Tab-separated table of C-alpha atoms in Angstrom:
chain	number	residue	atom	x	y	z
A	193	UNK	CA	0.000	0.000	0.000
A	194	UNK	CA	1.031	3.421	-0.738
A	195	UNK	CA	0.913	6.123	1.997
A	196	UNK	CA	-0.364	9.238	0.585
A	197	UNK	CA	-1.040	12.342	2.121
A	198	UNK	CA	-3.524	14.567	1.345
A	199	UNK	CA	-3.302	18.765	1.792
A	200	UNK	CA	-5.596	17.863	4.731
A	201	UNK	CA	-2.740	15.537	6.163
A	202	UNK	CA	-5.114	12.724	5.694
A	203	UNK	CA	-3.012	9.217	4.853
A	204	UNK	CA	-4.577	7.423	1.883
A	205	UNK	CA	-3.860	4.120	1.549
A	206	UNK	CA	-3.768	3.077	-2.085
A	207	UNK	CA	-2.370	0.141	-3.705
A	208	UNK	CA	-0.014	0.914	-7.138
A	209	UNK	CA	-1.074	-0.803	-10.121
A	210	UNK	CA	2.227	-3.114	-11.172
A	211	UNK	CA	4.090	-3.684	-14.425
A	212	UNK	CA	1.498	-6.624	-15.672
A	213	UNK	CA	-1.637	-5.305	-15.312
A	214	UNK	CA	-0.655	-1.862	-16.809
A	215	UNK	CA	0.533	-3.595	-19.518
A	216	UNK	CA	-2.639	-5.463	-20.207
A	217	UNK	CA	-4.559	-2.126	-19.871
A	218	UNK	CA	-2.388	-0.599	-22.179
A	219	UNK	CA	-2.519	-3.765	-24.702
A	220	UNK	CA	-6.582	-3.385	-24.458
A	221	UNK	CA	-6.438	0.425	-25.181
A	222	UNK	CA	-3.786	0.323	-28.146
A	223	UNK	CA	-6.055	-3.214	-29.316
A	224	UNK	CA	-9.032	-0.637	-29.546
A	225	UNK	CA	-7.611	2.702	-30.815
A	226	UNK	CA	-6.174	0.632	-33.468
A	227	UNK	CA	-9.156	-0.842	-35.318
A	228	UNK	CA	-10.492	2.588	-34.733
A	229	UNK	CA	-7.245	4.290	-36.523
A	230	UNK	CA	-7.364	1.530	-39.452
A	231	UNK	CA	-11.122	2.147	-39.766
A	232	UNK	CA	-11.068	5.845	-40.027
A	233	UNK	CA	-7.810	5.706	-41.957
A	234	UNK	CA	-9.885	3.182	-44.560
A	235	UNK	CA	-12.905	5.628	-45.116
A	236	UNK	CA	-10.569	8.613	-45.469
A	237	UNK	CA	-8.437	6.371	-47.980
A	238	UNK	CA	-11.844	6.415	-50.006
A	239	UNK	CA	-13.148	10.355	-49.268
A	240	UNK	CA	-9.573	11.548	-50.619
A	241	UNK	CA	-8.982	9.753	-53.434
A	242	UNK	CA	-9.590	12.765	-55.575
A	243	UNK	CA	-7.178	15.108	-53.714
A	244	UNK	CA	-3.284	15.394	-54.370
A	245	UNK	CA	-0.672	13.615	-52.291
A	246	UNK	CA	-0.218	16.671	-50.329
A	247	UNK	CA	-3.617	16.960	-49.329
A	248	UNK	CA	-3.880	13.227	-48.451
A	249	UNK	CA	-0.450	13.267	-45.770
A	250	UNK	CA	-2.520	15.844	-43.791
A	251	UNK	CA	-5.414	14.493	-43.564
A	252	UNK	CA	-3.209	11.467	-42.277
A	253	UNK	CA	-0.990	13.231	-39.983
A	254	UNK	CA	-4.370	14.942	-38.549
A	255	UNK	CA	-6.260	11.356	-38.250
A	256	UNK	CA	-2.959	10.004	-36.616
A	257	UNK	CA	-2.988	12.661	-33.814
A	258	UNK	CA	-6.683	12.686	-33.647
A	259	UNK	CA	-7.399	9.438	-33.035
A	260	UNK	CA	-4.068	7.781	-31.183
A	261	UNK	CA	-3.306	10.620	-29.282
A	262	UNK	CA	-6.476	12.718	-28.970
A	263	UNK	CA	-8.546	10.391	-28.352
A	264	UNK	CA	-7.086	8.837	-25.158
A	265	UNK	CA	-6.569	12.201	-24.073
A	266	UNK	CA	-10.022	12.988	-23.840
A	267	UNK	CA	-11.363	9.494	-22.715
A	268	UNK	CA	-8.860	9.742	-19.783
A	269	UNK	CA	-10.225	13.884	-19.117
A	270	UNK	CA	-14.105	12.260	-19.630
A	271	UNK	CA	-14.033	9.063	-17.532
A	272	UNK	CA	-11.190	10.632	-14.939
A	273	UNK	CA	-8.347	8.498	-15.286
A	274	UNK	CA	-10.823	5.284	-16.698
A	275	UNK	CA	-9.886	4.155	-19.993
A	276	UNK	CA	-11.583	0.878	-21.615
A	277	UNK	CA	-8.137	-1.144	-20.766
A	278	UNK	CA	-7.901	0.272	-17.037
A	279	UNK	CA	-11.699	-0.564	-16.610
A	280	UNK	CA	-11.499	-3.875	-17.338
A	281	UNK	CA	-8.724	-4.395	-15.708
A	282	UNK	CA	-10.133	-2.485	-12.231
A	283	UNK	CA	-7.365	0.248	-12.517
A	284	UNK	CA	-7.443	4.183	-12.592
A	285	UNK	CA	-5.285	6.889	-13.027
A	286	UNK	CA	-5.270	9.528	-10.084
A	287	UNK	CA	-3.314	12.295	-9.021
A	288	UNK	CA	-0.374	12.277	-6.668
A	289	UNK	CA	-2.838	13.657	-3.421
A	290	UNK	CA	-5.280	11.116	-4.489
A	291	UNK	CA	-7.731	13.113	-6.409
A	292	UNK	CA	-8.780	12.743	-10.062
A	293	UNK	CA	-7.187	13.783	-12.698
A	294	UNK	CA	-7.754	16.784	-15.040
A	295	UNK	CA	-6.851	17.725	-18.840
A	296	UNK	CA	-3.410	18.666	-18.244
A	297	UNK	CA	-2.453	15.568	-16.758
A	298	UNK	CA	-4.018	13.464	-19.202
A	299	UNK	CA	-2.217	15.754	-21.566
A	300	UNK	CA	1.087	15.339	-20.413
A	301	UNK	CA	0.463	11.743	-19.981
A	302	UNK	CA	-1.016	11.151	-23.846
A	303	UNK	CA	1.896	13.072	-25.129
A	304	UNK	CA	4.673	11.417	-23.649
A	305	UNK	CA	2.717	7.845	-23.907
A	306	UNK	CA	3.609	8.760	-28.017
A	307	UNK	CA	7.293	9.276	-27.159
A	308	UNK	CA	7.678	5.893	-24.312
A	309	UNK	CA	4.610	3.231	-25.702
A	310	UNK	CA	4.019	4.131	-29.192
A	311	UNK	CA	7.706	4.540	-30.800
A	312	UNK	CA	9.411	2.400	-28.401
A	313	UNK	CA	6.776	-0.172	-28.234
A	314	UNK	CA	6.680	0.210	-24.680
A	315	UNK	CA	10.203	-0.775	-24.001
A	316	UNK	CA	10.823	2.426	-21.910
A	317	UNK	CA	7.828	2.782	-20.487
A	318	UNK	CA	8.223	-0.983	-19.017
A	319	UNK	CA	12.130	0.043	-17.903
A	320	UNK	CA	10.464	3.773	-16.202
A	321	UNK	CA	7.336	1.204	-14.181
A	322	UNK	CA	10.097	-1.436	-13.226
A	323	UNK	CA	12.709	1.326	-11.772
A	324	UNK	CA	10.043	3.053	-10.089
A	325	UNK	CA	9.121	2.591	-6.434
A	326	UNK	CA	5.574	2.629	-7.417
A	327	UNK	CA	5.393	1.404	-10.985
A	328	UNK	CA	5.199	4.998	-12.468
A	329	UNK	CA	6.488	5.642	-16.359
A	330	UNK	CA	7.666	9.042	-17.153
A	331	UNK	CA	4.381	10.338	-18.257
A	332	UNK	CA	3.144	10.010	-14.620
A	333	UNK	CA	6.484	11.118	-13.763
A	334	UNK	CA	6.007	14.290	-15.187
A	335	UNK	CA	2.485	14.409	-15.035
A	336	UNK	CA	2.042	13.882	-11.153
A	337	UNK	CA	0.250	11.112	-11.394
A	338	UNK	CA	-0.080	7.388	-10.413
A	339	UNK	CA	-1.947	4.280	-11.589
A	340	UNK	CA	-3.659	2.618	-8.471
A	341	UNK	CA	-5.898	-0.412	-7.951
A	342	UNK	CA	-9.576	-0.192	-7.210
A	343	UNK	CA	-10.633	-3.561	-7.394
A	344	UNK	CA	-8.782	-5.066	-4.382
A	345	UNK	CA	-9.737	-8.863	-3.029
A	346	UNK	CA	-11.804	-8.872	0.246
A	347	UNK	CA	-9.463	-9.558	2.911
A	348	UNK	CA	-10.948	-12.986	4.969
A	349	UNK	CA	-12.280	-11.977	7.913
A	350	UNK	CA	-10.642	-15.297	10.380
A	351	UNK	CA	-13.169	-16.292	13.285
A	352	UNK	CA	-11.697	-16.284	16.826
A	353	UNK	CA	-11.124	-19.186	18.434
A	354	UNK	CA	-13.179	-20.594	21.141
A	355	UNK	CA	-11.858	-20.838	24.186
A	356	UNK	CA	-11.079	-24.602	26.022
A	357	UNK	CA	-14.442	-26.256	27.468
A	358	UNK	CA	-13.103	-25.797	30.662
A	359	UNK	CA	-12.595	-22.331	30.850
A	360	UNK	CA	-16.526	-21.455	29.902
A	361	UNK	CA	-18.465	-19.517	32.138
A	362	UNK	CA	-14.983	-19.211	34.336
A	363	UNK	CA	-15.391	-14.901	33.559
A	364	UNK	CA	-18.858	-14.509	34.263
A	365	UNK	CA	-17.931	-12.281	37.237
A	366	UNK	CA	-15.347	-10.794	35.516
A	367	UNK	CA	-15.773	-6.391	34.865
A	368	UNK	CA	-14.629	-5.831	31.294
A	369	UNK	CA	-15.684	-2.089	30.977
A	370	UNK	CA	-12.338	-0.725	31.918
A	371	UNK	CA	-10.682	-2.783	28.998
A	372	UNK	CA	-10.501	-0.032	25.233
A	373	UNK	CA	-11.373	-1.244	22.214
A	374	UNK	CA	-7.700	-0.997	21.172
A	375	UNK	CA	-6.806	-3.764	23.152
A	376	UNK	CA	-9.849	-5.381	22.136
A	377	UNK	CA	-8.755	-5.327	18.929
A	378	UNK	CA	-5.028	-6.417	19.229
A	379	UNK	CA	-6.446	-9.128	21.379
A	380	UNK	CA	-8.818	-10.705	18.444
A	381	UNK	CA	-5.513	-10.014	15.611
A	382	UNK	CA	-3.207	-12.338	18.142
A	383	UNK	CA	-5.878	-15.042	18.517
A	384	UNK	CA	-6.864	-15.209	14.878
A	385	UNK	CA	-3.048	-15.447	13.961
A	386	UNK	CA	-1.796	-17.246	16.512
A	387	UNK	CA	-0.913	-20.334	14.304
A	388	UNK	CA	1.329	-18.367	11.983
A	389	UNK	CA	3.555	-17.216	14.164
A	390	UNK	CA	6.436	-18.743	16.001
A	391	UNK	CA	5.484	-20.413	19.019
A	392	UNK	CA	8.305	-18.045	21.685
A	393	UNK	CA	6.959	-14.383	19.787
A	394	UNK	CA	3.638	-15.800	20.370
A	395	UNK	CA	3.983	-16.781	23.990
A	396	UNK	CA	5.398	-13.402	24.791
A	397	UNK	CA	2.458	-11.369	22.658
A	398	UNK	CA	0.100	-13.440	24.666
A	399	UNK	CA	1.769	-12.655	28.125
A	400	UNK	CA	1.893	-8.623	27.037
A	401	UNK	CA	-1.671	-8.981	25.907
A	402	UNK	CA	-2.530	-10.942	28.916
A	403	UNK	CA	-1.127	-8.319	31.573
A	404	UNK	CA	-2.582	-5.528	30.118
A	405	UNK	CA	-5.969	-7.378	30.572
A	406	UNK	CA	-5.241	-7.909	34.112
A	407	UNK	CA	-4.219	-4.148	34.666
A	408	UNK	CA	-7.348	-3.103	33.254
A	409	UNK	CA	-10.050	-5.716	34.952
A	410	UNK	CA	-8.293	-5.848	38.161
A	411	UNK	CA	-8.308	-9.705	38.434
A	412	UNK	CA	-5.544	-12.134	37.893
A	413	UNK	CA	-6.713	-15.550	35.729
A	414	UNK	CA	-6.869	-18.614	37.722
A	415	UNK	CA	-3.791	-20.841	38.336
A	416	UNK	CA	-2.521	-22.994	36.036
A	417	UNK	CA	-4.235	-21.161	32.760
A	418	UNK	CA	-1.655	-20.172	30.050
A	419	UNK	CA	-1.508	-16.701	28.487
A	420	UNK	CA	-3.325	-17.483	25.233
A	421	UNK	CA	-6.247	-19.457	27.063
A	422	UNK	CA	-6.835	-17.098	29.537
A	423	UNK	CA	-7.409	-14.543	25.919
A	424	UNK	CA	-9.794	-16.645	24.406
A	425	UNK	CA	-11.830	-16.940	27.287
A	426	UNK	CA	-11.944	-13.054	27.806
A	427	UNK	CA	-12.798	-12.296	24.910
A	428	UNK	CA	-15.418	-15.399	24.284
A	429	UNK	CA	-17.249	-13.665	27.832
A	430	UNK	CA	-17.138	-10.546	25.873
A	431	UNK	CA	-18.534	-11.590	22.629
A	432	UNK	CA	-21.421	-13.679	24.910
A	433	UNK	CA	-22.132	-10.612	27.209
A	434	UNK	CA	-22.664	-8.331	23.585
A	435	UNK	CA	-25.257	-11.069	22.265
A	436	UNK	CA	-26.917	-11.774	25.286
A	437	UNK	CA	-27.197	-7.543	25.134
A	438	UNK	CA	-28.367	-7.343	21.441
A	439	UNK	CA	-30.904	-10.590	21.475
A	440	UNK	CA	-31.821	-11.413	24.892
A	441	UNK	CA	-35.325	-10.342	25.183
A	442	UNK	CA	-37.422	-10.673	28.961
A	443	UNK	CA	-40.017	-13.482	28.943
A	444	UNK	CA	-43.321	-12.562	27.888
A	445	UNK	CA	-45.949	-12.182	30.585
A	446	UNK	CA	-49.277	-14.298	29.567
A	447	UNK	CA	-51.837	-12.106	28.279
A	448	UNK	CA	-55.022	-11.567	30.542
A	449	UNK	CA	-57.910	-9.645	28.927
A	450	UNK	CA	-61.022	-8.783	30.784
A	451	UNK	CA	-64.168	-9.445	29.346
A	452	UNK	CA	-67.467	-8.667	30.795
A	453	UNK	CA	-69.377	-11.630	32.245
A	454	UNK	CA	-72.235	-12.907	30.047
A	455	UNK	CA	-75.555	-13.673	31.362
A	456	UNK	CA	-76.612	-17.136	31.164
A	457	UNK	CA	-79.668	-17.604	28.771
A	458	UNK	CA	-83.217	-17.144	30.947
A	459	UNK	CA	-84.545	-20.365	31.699
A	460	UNK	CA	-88.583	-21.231	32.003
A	461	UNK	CA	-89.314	-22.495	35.111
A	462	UNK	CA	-90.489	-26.396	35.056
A	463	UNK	CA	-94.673	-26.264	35.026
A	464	UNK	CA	-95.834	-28.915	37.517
A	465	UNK	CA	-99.400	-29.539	37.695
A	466	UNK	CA	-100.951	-29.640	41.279
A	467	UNK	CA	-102.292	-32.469	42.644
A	468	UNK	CA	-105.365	-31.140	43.839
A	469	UNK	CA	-106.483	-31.098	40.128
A	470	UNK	CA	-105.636	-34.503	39.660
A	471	UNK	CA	-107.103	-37.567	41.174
A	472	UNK	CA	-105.152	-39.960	42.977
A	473	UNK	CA	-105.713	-42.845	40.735
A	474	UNK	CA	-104.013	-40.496	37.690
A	475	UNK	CA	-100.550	-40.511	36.730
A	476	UNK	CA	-97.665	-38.623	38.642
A	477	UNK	CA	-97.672	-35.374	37.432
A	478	UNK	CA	-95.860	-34.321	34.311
A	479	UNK	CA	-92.998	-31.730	34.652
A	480	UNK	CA	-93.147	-29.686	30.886
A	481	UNK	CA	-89.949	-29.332	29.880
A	482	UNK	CA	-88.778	-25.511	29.223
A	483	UNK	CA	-89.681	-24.718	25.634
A	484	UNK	CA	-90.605	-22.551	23.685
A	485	UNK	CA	-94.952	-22.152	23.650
A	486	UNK	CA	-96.219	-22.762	20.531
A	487	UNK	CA	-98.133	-19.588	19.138
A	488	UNK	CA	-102.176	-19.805	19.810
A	489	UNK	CA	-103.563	-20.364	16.356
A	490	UNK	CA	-106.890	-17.926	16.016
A	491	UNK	CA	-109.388	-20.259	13.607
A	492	UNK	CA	-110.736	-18.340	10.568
A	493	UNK	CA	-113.571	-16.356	10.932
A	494	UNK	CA	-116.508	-17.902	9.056
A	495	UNK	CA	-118.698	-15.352	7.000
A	496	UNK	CA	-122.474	-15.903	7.573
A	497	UNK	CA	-124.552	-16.944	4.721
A	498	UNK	CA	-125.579	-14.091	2.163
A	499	UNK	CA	-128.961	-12.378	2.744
A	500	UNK	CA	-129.488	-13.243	6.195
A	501	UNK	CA	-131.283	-16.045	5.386
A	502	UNK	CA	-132.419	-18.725	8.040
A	503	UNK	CA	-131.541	-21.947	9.218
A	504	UNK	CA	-132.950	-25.266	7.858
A	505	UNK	CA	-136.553	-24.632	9.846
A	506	UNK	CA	-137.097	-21.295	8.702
A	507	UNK	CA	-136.616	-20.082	11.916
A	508	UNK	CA	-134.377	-16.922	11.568
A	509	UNK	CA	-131.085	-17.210	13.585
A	510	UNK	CA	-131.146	-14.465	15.951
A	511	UNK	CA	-128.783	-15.874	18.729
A	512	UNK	CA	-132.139	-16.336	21.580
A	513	UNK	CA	-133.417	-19.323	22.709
A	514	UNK	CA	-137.158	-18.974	23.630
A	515	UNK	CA	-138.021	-20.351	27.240
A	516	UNK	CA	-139.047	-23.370	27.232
């Protein structure tokens, strides 16, 4: 990584682009402005076939500068240090403080490229990125400027290792708020490269780590427990004591909700017949079970005959009975 620093005395850490994949950038750009040079140099071929020979090397000259130096000029102005070769190949072209580029470094750059790629097929532009500290040719020399990486791998973030079964729970009691995240920190780096490096540095980074841990929690580790144990079980207590924080939730209290009593449904009470109206030789008396009374059925009324007429003795129906 390249350190950087910025008129704000800020430390960038950027990665130089090397030798091979400039080169491949640079392959994949001259690749491209090429067919693009033959192709425009083919249609002109045809437009000035009617001019003089004069007329024809300028139009040449003018294509030549137009097209293999103008044009990366202007795609490296446009796109900020991005050519087609540099994106594919996750690079870019930035200024010495880190910032992008403007026209007169892609200027400088374009027309020394002419002098160091084009008529030296690249031989002293590969000599200029090899001497270099960090893989600059003389354009970027001159031009203040430096090819970086953007694509980088993802570094592999390494899992600390769990402490020995018989050390769980052993820290419960222990008060880890004293302890900064610095140490924290230095603590997980030692654990998760322990096994890479040798055995007596790592005993004595684990014994420096260890009494600092002391010094800041106030309690010794148990007898017997070596330095690198006595981490891992620290710092599994602190990565429990964080999760128990983030996803321990309280038990839920059952939910009660009041709900106003309901009325059972009126009930008839049971009709018993007395026994005075029944004789004793009858049955025992029937207990009418609580229903619902049928609805008293009026019979139709019954017209009387037309014209008043009388019954079948001639004797007019007047409702009297004559004494007898």
């Amino acid at each position: 990584m390249s350190g950087l620093v910025t008129g704000d005395a800020v430390v960038l850490g950027l990665q130089p682009a090397r030798l091979p994949s400039r080169a491949l950038a640079v392959l994949i750009d001259l690749v491209v402005v090429w067919a693009v040079y033959l192709l425009i140099t083919l249609g002109l071929a045809v437009a000035t076939a009617s001019l003089d020979e004069a007329a024809v090397m300028a139009v040449s000259i003018a294509s030549f500068l137009l097209v293999l130096v103008g044009a990366p000029i202007a795609v490296e102005t446009l796109s900020h240090g991005r050519s087609l070769g540099k994106l594919a190949c996750g690079l870019r072209v930035v200024r010495d403080d880190g910032g992008p580029i403007r026209f007169r470094h892609a200027l400088v750059r374009g027309a020394l490229g002419v002098v160091e790629i084009l008529m030296t097929f690249g031989v002293v532009a590969c000599v200029a990125s090899l001497v270099s500290e960090r893989g600059r040719r003389l354009g970027d020399v001159f031009a203040g400027t430096l090819v970086v990486r953007e694509r980088l791998p993802a570094a592999r973030v390494a899992a600390v290792p769990p402490p020995p079964p018989w050390l769980r729970g052993r820290f419960a009691g222990l008060d880890l708020s004293a302890v900064p995240e610095s140490l924290w920190l230095e603590v997980r780096q030692y654990l998760t490269r322990a096994r890479e490096l040798d055995p007596a540095v790592g005993r004595r980074l684990a014994e420096r780590l260890a009494d600092e841990l002391v010094a800041r929690t106030g309690t010794p580790p148990p007898p017997g427990v070596p330095a690198d144990a006595y981490l891992a079980g620290v710092v599994a207590e602190r990565q429990a004591r964080d999760a128990s924080r983030a996803f321990a939730t309280s038990p839920a209290a059952p939910l009660v909700v009041a709900l106003p009593p309901v009325a059972p449904p009126p009930v008839a009470p049971p009709v018993v017949a007395s026994s005075a109206a029944v004789p004793p030789d009858a049955a025992a008396p029937v207990v009418a079970p609580p229903s619902v009374a049928a609805p008293a059925v009026t019979p139709p009324h019954v017209a009387p005959p037309a014209g008043g007429s009388s019954g079948e003795s001639g004797v007019r129906r007047t409702g009297f009975a004559p004494p007898g």
